[in-house]
mmCIF file of C-alpha atoms in Angstrom:
data_model
loop_
_atom_site.group_PDB
_atom_site.id
_atom_site.type_symbol
_atom_site.label_atom_id
_atom_site.label_comp_id
_atom_site.label_asym_id
_atom_site.label_seq_id
_atom_site.Cartn_x
_atom_site.Cartn_y
_atom_site.Cartn_z
ATOM 1 C CA UNK A 19 26.360 -3.313 2.752
ATOM 2 C CA UNK A 20 28.553 -5.816 4.522
ATOM 3 C CA UNK A 21 30.604 -8.601 2.990
ATOM 4 C CA UNK A 22 29.566 -12.012 4.291
ATOM 5 C CA UNK A 23 31.591 -15.146 4.731
ATOM 6 C CA UNK A 24 33.315 -16.324 1.566
ATOM 7 C CA UNK A 25 32.299 -14.500 -1.577
ATOM 8 C CA UNK A 26 28.759 -13.758 -0.354
ATOM 9 C CA UNK A 27 27.457 -10.192 -0.081
ATOM 10 C CA UNK A 28 24.364 -8.414 1.128
ATOM 11 C CA UNK A 29 22.300 -6.430 -1.346
ATOM 12 C CA UNK A 30 19.032 -4.545 -1.763
ATOM 13 C CA UNK A 31 16.260 -5.827 -4.040
ATOM 14 C CA UNK A 32 15.163 -2.972 -6.300
ATOM 15 C CA UNK A 33 12.794 -4.914 -8.539
ATOM 16 C CA UNK A 34 12.212 -8.157 -10.356
ATOM 17 C CA UNK A 35 9.701 -10.858 -11.063
ATOM 18 C CA UNK A 36 9.369 -14.640 -10.969
ATOM 19 C CA UNK A 37 12.815 -15.964 -10.027
ATOM 20 C CA UNK A 38 14.992 -13.104 -11.308
ATOM 21 C CA UNK A 39 15.565 -9.924 -9.295
ATOM 22 C CA UNK A 40 17.648 -6.774 -9.575
ATOM 23 C CA UNK A 41 19.983 -6.467 -6.585
ATOM 24 C CA UNK A 42 21.953 -3.311 -5.719
ATOM 25 C CA UNK A 43 25.278 -4.267 -4.176
ATOM 26 C CA UNK A 44 25.806 -1.130 -2.098
ATOM 27 C CA UNK A 45 28.377 0.308 -4.499
ATOM 28 C CA UNK A 46 25.970 1.501 -7.147
ATOM 29 C CA UNK A 47 26.053 -1.707 -9.176
ATOM 30 C CA UNK A 48 22.777 -3.467 -9.982
ATOM 31 C CA UNK A 49 23.083 -7.182 -10.697
ATOM 32 C CA UNK A 50 20.456 -9.438 -12.219
ATOM 33 C CA UNK A 51 20.243 -12.362 -9.805
ATOM 34 C CA UNK A 52 18.413 -15.654 -9.826
ATOM 35 C CA UNK A 53 17.197 -17.473 -6.733
ATOM 36 C CA UNK A 54 19.112 -20.558 -5.734
ATOM 37 C CA UNK A 55 16.800 -23.543 -5.884
ATOM 38 C CA UNK A 56 14.062 -21.263 -7.330
ATOM 39 C CA UNK A 57 12.537 -20.659 -3.884
ATOM 40 C CA UNK A 58 13.570 -19.140 -0.574
ATOM 41 C CA UNK A 59 12.341 -21.207 2.359
ATOM 42 C CA UNK A 60 11.669 -18.090 4.444
ATOM 43 C CA UNK A 61 9.331 -16.740 1.727
ATOM 44 C CA UNK A 62 7.192 -19.847 1.359
ATOM 45 C CA UNK A 63 3.490 -19.101 1.665
ATOM 46 C CA UNK A 64 3.713 -15.863 -0.322
ATOM 47 C CA UNK A 65 2.728 -15.247 -3.935
ATOM 48 C CA UNK A 66 6.161 -13.715 -4.604
ATOM 49 C CA UNK A 67 9.391 -14.680 -2.829
ATOM 50 C CA UNK A 68 10.893 -11.169 -2.809
ATOM 51 C CA UNK A 69 9.775 -7.549 -3.114
ATOM 52 C CA UNK A 70 11.404 -4.141 -3.517
ATOM 53 C CA UNK A 71 13.018 -3.166 -0.218
ATOM 54 C CA UNK A 72 14.097 -6.693 0.707
ATOM 55 C CA UNK A 73 17.699 -7.339 1.687
ATOM 56 C CA UNK A 74 19.237 -10.578 0.484
ATOM 57 C CA UNK A 75 22.509 -12.441 0.653
ATOM 58 C CA UNK A 76 23.841 -13.182 -2.816
ATOM 59 C CA UNK A 77 26.931 -14.491 -4.563
ATOM 60 C CA UNK A 78 28.114 -12.501 -7.617
ATOM 61 C CA UNK A 79 29.004 -14.482 -10.731
ATOM 62 C CA UNK A 80 32.376 -12.705 -10.884
ATOM 63 C CA UNK A 81 31.527 -10.686 -13.980
ATOM 64 C CA UNK A 82 29.560 -7.860 -12.292
ATOM 65 C CA UNK A 83 26.566 -8.748 -14.438
ATOM 66 C CA UNK A 84 24.650 -11.230 -12.308
ATOM 67 C CA UNK A 85 24.620 -13.544 -9.372
ATOM 68 C CA UNK A 86 22.653 -15.988 -7.252
ATOM 69 C CA UNK A 87 20.468 -15.091 -4.248
ATOM 70 C CA UNK A 88 21.080 -17.613 -1.491
ATOM 71 C CA UNK A 89 19.026 -16.262 1.419
ATOM 72 C CA UNK A 90 16.685 -13.533 2.616
ATOM 73 C CA UNK A 91 17.710 -11.202 5.442
ATOM 74 C CA UNK A 92 14.907 -11.120 8.069
ATOM 75 C CA UNK A 93 12.446 -8.323 7.294
ATOM 76 C CA UNK A 94 11.655 -5.434 9.606
ATOM 77 C CA UNK A 95 8.147 -5.468 8.138
ATOM 78 C CA UNK A 96 6.296 -5.985 4.895
ATOM 79 C CA UNK A 97 3.258 -4.522 3.174
ATOM 80 C CA UNK A 98 0.989 -7.101 1.572
ATOM 81 C CA UNK A 99 -2.361 -7.619 -0.065
ATOM 82 C CA UNK A 100 -4.277 -10.840 -0.660
ATOM 83 C CA UNK A 101 -3.722 -12.038 -4.209
ATOM 84 C CA UNK A 102 -7.055 -13.569 -5.179
ATOM 85 C CA UNK A 103 -5.744 -15.331 -8.277
ATOM 86 C CA UNK A 104 -2.862 -16.937 -6.400
ATOM 87 C CA UNK A 105 -4.954 -17.465 -3.244
ATOM 88 C CA UNK A 106 -2.125 -16.254 -0.988
ATOM 89 C CA UNK A 107 -0.634 -12.983 0.270
ATOM 90 C CA UNK A 108 1.449 -10.921 -2.131
ATOM 91 C CA UNK A 109 4.272 -8.741 -0.798
ATOM 92 C CA UNK A 110 4.223 -5.289 -2.396
ATOM 93 C CA UNK A 111 7.136 -3.787 -0.452
ATOM 94 C CA UNK A 112 9.440 -4.667 2.426
ATOM 95 C CA UNK A 113 11.335 -2.848 5.186
ATOM 96 C CA UNK A 114 9.391 0.387 4.825
ATOM 97 C CA UNK A 115 8.665 3.301 7.144
ATOM 98 C CA UNK A 116 5.508 4.582 5.476
ATOM 99 C CA UNK A 117 2.703 3.596 3.111
ATOM 100 C CA UNK A 118 1.501 6.394 0.840
ATOM 101 C CA UNK A 119 -2.099 5.693 -0.165
ATOM 102 C CA UNK A 120 -2.693 7.655 -3.375
ATOM 103 C CA UNK A 121 -6.153 8.602 -4.609
ATOM 104 C CA UNK A 122 -7.764 11.259 -6.820
ATOM 105 C CA UNK A 123 -10.979 13.321 -6.701
ATOM 106 C CA UNK A 124 -11.891 11.870 -10.107
ATOM 107 C CA UNK A 125 -10.474 10.222 -13.245
ATOM 108 C CA UNK A 126 -10.173 7.497 -12.116
ATOM 109 C CA UNK A 127 -13.218 7.725 -9.848
ATOM 110 C CA UNK A 128 -12.676 8.492 -6.170
ATOM 111 C CA UNK A 129 -12.666 5.159 -4.301
ATOM 112 C CA UNK A 130 -12.516 5.833 -0.554
ATOM 113 C CA UNK A 131 -13.114 2.202 0.410
ATOM 114 C CA UNK A 132 -9.951 1.232 -1.475
ATOM 115 C CA UNK A 133 -8.022 3.720 0.670
ATOM 116 C CA UNK A 134 -9.769 2.433 3.814
ATOM 117 C CA UNK A 135 -8.346 -1.006 3.070
ATOM 118 C CA UNK A 136 -4.841 0.315 2.500
ATOM 119 C CA UNK A 137 -5.052 2.162 5.833
ATOM 120 C CA UNK A 138 -6.194 -1.027 7.582
ATOM 121 C CA UNK A 139 -3.382 -3.100 6.077
ATOM 122 C CA UNK A 140 -0.878 -0.441 7.124
ATOM 123 C CA UNK A 141 -2.172 -0.713 10.698
ATOM 124 C CA UNK A 142 -1.931 -4.508 10.561
ATOM 125 C CA UNK A 143 1.724 -4.258 9.547
ATOM 126 C CA UNK A 144 2.477 -1.423 11.998
ATOM 127 C CA UNK A 145 3.474 0.985 9.210
ATOM 128 C CA UNK A 146 2.791 4.734 9.251
ATOM 129 C CA UNK A 147 0.105 5.717 6.695
ATOM 130 C CA UNK A 148 -0.181 8.870 4.613
ATOM 131 C CA UNK A 149 -3.118 9.650 2.326
ATOM 132 C CA UNK A 150 -2.220 11.669 -0.765
ATOM 133 C CA UNK A 151 -4.984 13.160 -2.914
ATOM 134 C CA UNK A 152 -3.328 13.670 -6.300
ATOM 135 C CA UNK A 153 -4.763 15.756 -9.149
ATOM 136 C CA UNK A 154 -6.031 18.320 -6.641
ATOM 137 C CA UNK A 155 -5.932 20.864 -9.465
ATOM 138 C CA UNK A 156 -9.171 19.284 -10.661
ATOM 139 C CA UNK A 157 -12.595 20.055 -9.239
ATOM 140 C CA UNK A 158 -13.943 17.655 -6.603
ATOM 141 C CA UNK A 159 -17.544 17.197 -5.497
ATOM 142 C CA UNK A 160 -18.745 17.561 -1.921
ATOM 143 C CA UNK A 161 -18.663 13.793 -1.286
ATOM 144 C CA UNK A 162 -14.897 13.755 -1.819
ATOM 145 C CA UNK A 163 -14.325 16.657 0.580
ATOM 146 C CA UNK A 164 -16.615 15.073 3.164
ATOM 147 C CA UNK A 165 -14.821 11.721 3.068
ATOM 148 C CA UNK A 166 -11.334 13.238 3.104
ATOM 149 C CA UNK A 167 -12.307 15.505 6.002
ATOM 150 C CA UNK A 168 -13.459 12.452 7.927
ATOM 151 C CA UNK A 169 -10.096 10.716 7.461
ATOM 152 C CA UNK A 170 -8.449 13.800 8.909
ATOM 153 C CA UNK A 171 -10.979 13.975 11.758
ATOM 154 C CA UNK A 172 -10.207 10.440 12.918
ATOM 155 C CA UNK A 173 -6.467 11.028 12.869
ATOM 156 C CA UNK A 174 -5.070 10.232 9.417
ATOM 157 C CA UNK A 175 -2.684 12.658 7.749
ATOM 158 C CA UNK A 176 -3.839 13.819 4.315
ATOM 159 C CA UNK A 177 -1.933 15.865 1.734
ATOM 160 C CA UNK A 178 -3.419 17.479 -1.381
ATOM 161 C CA UNK A 179 -0.968 17.507 -4.289
ATOM 162 C CA UNK A 180 -0.785 17.782 -8.046
ATOM 163 C CA UNK A 181 1.877 15.978 -10.029
ATOM 164 C CA UNK A 182 0.878 18.182 -12.975
ATOM 165 C CA UNK A 183 1.211 21.642 -11.389
ATOM 166 C CA UNK A 184 3.539 20.839 -8.488
ATOM 167 C CA UNK A 185 1.039 22.000 -5.885
ATOM 168 C CA UNK A 186 1.693 20.398 -2.502
ATOM 169 C CA UNK A 187 4.902 18.681 -3.656
ATOM 170 C CA UNK A 188 7.122 20.540 -1.117
ATOM 171 C CA UNK A 189 4.938 19.244 1.739
ATOM 172 C CA UNK A 190 5.040 15.740 0.282
ATOM 173 C CA UNK A 191 8.832 15.875 0.088
ATOM 174 C CA UNK A 192 8.951 16.948 3.727
ATOM 175 C CA UNK A 193 6.792 13.960 4.728
ATOM 176 C CA UNK A 194 8.939 11.512 2.725
ATOM 177 C CA UNK A 195 12.390 12.848 3.622
ATOM 178 C CA UNK A 196 14.710 10.327 5.253
ATOM 179 C CA UNK A 197 12.174 7.494 5.011
ATOM 180 C CA UNK A 198 11.517 4.448 2.861
ATOM 181 C CA UNK A 199 7.970 4.815 1.528
ATOM 182 C CA UNK A 200 5.794 2.621 -0.679
ATOM 183 C CA UNK A 201 3.258 4.278 -3.009
ATOM 184 C CA UNK A 202 0.050 2.243 -3.273
ATOM 185 C CA UNK A 203 -3.068 3.009 -5.281
ATOM 186 C CA UNK A 204 -5.403 1.936 -8.028
ATOM 187 C CA UNK A 205 -4.298 2.212 -11.642
ATOM 188 C CA UNK A 206 -4.374 5.745 -13.005
ATOM 189 C CA UNK A 207 -4.148 7.739 -9.774
ATOM 190 C CA UNK A 208 -0.723 9.036 -10.785
ATOM 191 C CA UNK A 209 1.769 7.235 -8.563
ATOM 192 C CA UNK A 210 4.366 7.163 -11.325
ATOM 193 C CA UNK A 211 3.677 10.798 -12.216
ATOM 194 C CA UNK A 212 4.237 11.777 -8.595
ATOM 195 C CA UNK A 213 7.540 9.918 -8.554
ATOM 196 C CA UNK A 214 8.586 11.682 -11.740
ATOM 197 C CA UNK A 215 7.703 15.025 -10.136
ATOM 198 C CA UNK A 216 9.576 14.180 -6.938
ATOM 199 C CA UNK A 217 12.641 13.035 -8.818
ATOM 200 C CA UNK A 218 13.149 13.243 -12.565
ATOM 201 C CA UNK A 219 15.583 10.332 -12.325
ATOM 202 C CA UNK A 220 12.672 7.970 -11.675
ATOM 203 C CA UNK A 221 11.795 7.893 -15.376
ATOM 204 C CA UNK A 222 8.558 6.020 -14.667
ATOM 205 C CA UNK A 223 6.194 5.445 -17.559
ATOM 206 C CA UNK A 224 2.840 7.195 -17.452
ATOM 207 C CA UNK A 225 -0.242 6.707 -19.589
ATOM 208 C CA UNK A 226 -3.597 8.322 -20.225
ATOM 209 C CA UNK A 227 -6.735 6.867 -18.677
ATOM 210 C CA UNK A 228 -8.852 4.423 -20.631
ATOM 211 C CA UNK A 229 -11.498 6.651 -22.239
ATOM 212 C CA UNK A 230 -13.950 3.764 -22.435
ATOM 213 C CA UNK A 231 -14.043 2.881 -18.765
ATOM 214 C CA UNK A 232 -12.420 5.859 -17.025
ATOM 215 C CA UNK A 233 -9.916 3.462 -15.493
ATOM 216 C CA UNK A 234 -6.185 3.619 -15.253
ATOM 217 C CA UNK A 235 -3.878 1.775 -17.592
ATOM 218 C CA UNK A 236 -1.314 -0.442 -15.893
ATOM 219 C CA UNK A 237 1.949 1.362 -16.644
ATOM 220 C CA UNK A 238 3.847 0.004 -13.633
ATOM 221 C CA UNK A 239 3.795 -3.763 -14.019
ATOM 222 C CA UNK A 240 6.239 -4.544 -11.233
ATOM 223 C CA UNK A 241 7.492 -2.832 -8.103
ATOM 224 C CA UNK A 242 10.503 -0.531 -8.371
ATOM 225 C CA UNK A 243 12.797 0.843 -5.645
ATOM 226 C CA UNK A 244 14.416 4.267 -6.049
ATOM 227 C CA UNK A 245 17.063 5.942 -3.923
ATOM 228 C CA UNK A 246 16.550 9.672 -4.300
ATOM 229 C CA UNK A 247 19.230 12.234 -3.478
ATOM 230 C CA UNK A 248 18.836 15.671 -5.030
ATOM 231 C CA UNK A 249 20.852 17.444 -2.364
ATOM 232 C CA UNK A 250 17.891 19.021 -0.603
ATOM 233 C CA UNK A 251 15.734 15.881 -0.758
ATOM 234 C CA UNK A 252 16.838 12.395 0.244
ATOM 235 C CA UNK A 253 14.426 9.467 0.443
ATOM 236 C CA UNK A 254 13.826 5.897 -0.704
ATOM 237 C CA UNK A 255 10.657 5.419 -2.741
ATOM 238 C CA UNK A 256 8.906 2.281 -3.934
ATOM 239 C CA UNK A 257 6.427 2.396 -6.805
ATOM 240 C CA UNK A 258 4.023 -0.560 -6.639
ATOM 241 C CA UNK A 259 1.911 -1.857 -9.553
ATOM 242 C CA UNK A 260 -1.531 -0.297 -9.930
ATOM 243 C CA UNK A 261 -4.231 -2.327 -8.188
ATOM 244 C CA UNK A 262 -7.884 -2.462 -9.231
ATOM 245 C CA UNK A 263 -9.038 -4.218 -6.050
ATOM 246 C CA UNK A 264 -7.297 -4.310 -2.678
ATOM 247 C CA UNK A 265 -8.140 -7.375 -0.591
ATOM 248 C CA UNK A 266 -6.928 -7.444 3.004
ATOM 249 C CA UNK A 267 -4.560 -10.108 4.290
ATOM 250 C CA UNK A 268 -4.287 -11.521 7.815
ATOM 251 C CA UNK A 269 -7.343 -9.697 9.176
ATOM 252 C CA UNK A 270 -10.031 -11.591 11.104
ATOM 253 C CA UNK A 271 -13.638 -10.562 11.635
ATOM 254 C CA UNK A 272 -13.024 -10.262 15.374
ATOM 255 C CA UNK A 273 -10.049 -7.933 14.902
ATOM 256 C CA UNK A 274 -11.415 -5.735 12.106
ATOM 257 C CA UNK A 275 -13.010 -3.206 14.472
ATOM 258 C CA UNK A 276 -9.584 -2.589 16.029
ATOM 259 C CA UNK A 277 -8.333 -1.151 12.724
ATOM 260 C CA UNK A 278 -11.067 1.499 12.523
ATOM 261 C CA UNK A 279 -9.885 4.261 14.919
ATOM 262 C CA UNK A 280 -13.375 5.707 15.397
ATOM 263 C CA UNK A 281 -14.795 2.250 16.224
ATOM 264 C CA UNK A 282 -11.895 0.802 18.211
ATOM 265 C CA UNK A 283 -12.714 2.859 21.299
ATOM 266 C CA UNK A 284 -16.214 1.317 21.372
ATOM 267 C CA UNK A 285 -15.092 -2.314 21.086
ATOM 268 C CA UNK A 286 -16.541 -4.381 23.937
ATOM 269 C CA UNK A 287 -18.754 -1.562 25.261
ATOM 270 C CA UNK A 288 -21.964 -2.755 23.592
ATOM 271 C CA UNK A 289 -24.694 -4.442 25.648
ATOM 272 C CA UNK A 290 -23.597 -7.791 24.213
ATOM 273 C CA UNK A 291 -19.902 -7.014 24.608
ATOM 274 C CA UNK A 292 -17.462 -8.400 22.047
ATOM 275 C CA UNK A 293 -20.121 -10.769 20.696
ATOM 276 C CA UNK A 294 -22.122 -7.838 19.269
ATOM 277 C CA UNK A 295 -22.319 -7.942 15.469
ATOM 278 C CA UNK A 296 -22.999 -4.183 15.278
ATOM 279 C CA UNK A 297 -25.850 -4.773 12.849
ATOM 280 C CA UNK A 298 -29.114 -4.934 14.804
ATOM 281 C CA UNK A 299 -28.520 -5.576 18.514
ATOM 282 C CA UNK A 300 -30.094 -3.243 21.108
ATOM 283 C CA UNK A 301 -27.534 -1.354 23.143
ATOM 284 C CA UNK A 302 -24.958 -1.395 20.322
ATOM 285 C CA UNK A 303 -22.618 1.529 20.926
ATOM 286 C CA UNK A 304 -21.303 1.396 17.363
ATOM 287 C CA UNK A 305 -24.769 1.778 15.827
ATOM 288 C CA UNK A 306 -25.553 4.567 18.283
ATOM 289 C CA UNK A 307 -22.385 6.350 17.152
ATOM 290 C CA UNK A 308 -23.389 5.939 13.506
ATOM 291 C CA UNK A 309 -26.847 7.368 14.162
ATOM 292 C CA UNK A 310 -25.284 10.261 16.078
ATOM 293 C CA UNK A 311 -22.849 11.019 13.246
ATOM 294 C CA UNK A 312 -19.779 10.185 15.335
ATOM 295 C CA UNK A 313 -18.978 7.380 12.897
ATOM 296 C CA UNK A 314 -19.443 8.352 9.248
ATOM 297 C CA UNK A 315 -22.022 6.219 7.455
ATOM 298 C CA UNK A 316 -19.677 5.526 4.556
ATOM 299 C CA UNK A 317 -16.916 4.335 6.909
ATOM 300 C CA UNK A 318 -19.437 2.060 8.626
ATOM 301 C CA UNK A 319 -20.471 0.732 5.219
ATOM 302 C CA UNK A 320 -16.783 0.119 4.458
ATOM 303 C CA UNK A 321 -16.520 -1.930 7.664
ATOM 304 C CA UNK A 322 -19.707 -3.845 6.765
ATOM 305 C CA UNK A 323 -18.445 -4.772 3.311
ATOM 306 C CA UNK A 324 -15.141 -6.048 4.627
ATOM 307 C CA UNK A 325 -16.914 -8.058 7.327
ATOM 308 C CA UNK A 326 -19.144 -9.657 4.683
ATOM 309 C CA UNK A 327 -16.092 -10.426 2.547
ATOM 310 C CA UNK A 328 -14.263 -12.054 5.452
ATOM 311 C CA UNK A 329 -17.350 -14.011 6.465
ATOM 312 C CA UNK A 330 -18.058 -15.376 2.988
ATOM 313 C CA UNK A 331 -14.472 -16.078 2.077
ATOM 314 C CA UNK A 332 -15.256 -14.812 -1.422
ATOM 315 C CA UNK A 333 -13.142 -11.985 -2.807
ATOM 316 C CA UNK A 334 -14.430 -11.642 -6.363
#
């Protein structure tokens, strides 16, 4: 971290909420900092002004216990989702190299369309994606294997791991090494448990699933940034809050097809060109590919649902 003009310094946001954030000063000290004027001009238009992974300029209060954030260092990138309640994009992590989309074969139920959306948002932001199937020590039905195999077929990297038994953890460490990665997934998939397995210094809370609904309990209520260095494993990891529903941000109906690798190559090749809706038109290359099994029916359904969501403007 470099010292700025006057008493200002540059620091890394490791967590926080509202107008107070934890900032690491580059020397191992974490200061609780407020935002000058309660808002950063460069973060206007977002649900939250800062996220784990952001770099900020701040002025310490001189007591090594706090300070004031005065500006945001321009981001390399950001990973967002649309916050329906706030009706604006919410930044989950900033300045990352990879998004780790975590799912399970069951408990909570396998939700491939949730992962599809995370993969799309990663493509929008130009961030490398990695799909991690946690709890692989548990039995999975054929639908799970079929869907996961299709992700691999169309070019996504998938790792099978178990935070409980340690299976696959060495391969996950290899994928994460030297990178800043954000873990994203629905509540209960075991993001925090994976972090605890990767590095016992994470100390993330974990909780059992809700027995009534088979859903995860929100144990991570705000994003947290961890610098991991165990000698043989060095990485920066961001644990994001569990999400029940992932709504895309900054994706138009016209561009959506470009974020489906198996459909992108067919864009514009239909009889009606780019004006084809891929629903009923004769000469539609996308529909032909679905009928031929080149595009998986469930992936096509995922595309259809997102298109309907974008078209209606309703995200409930």
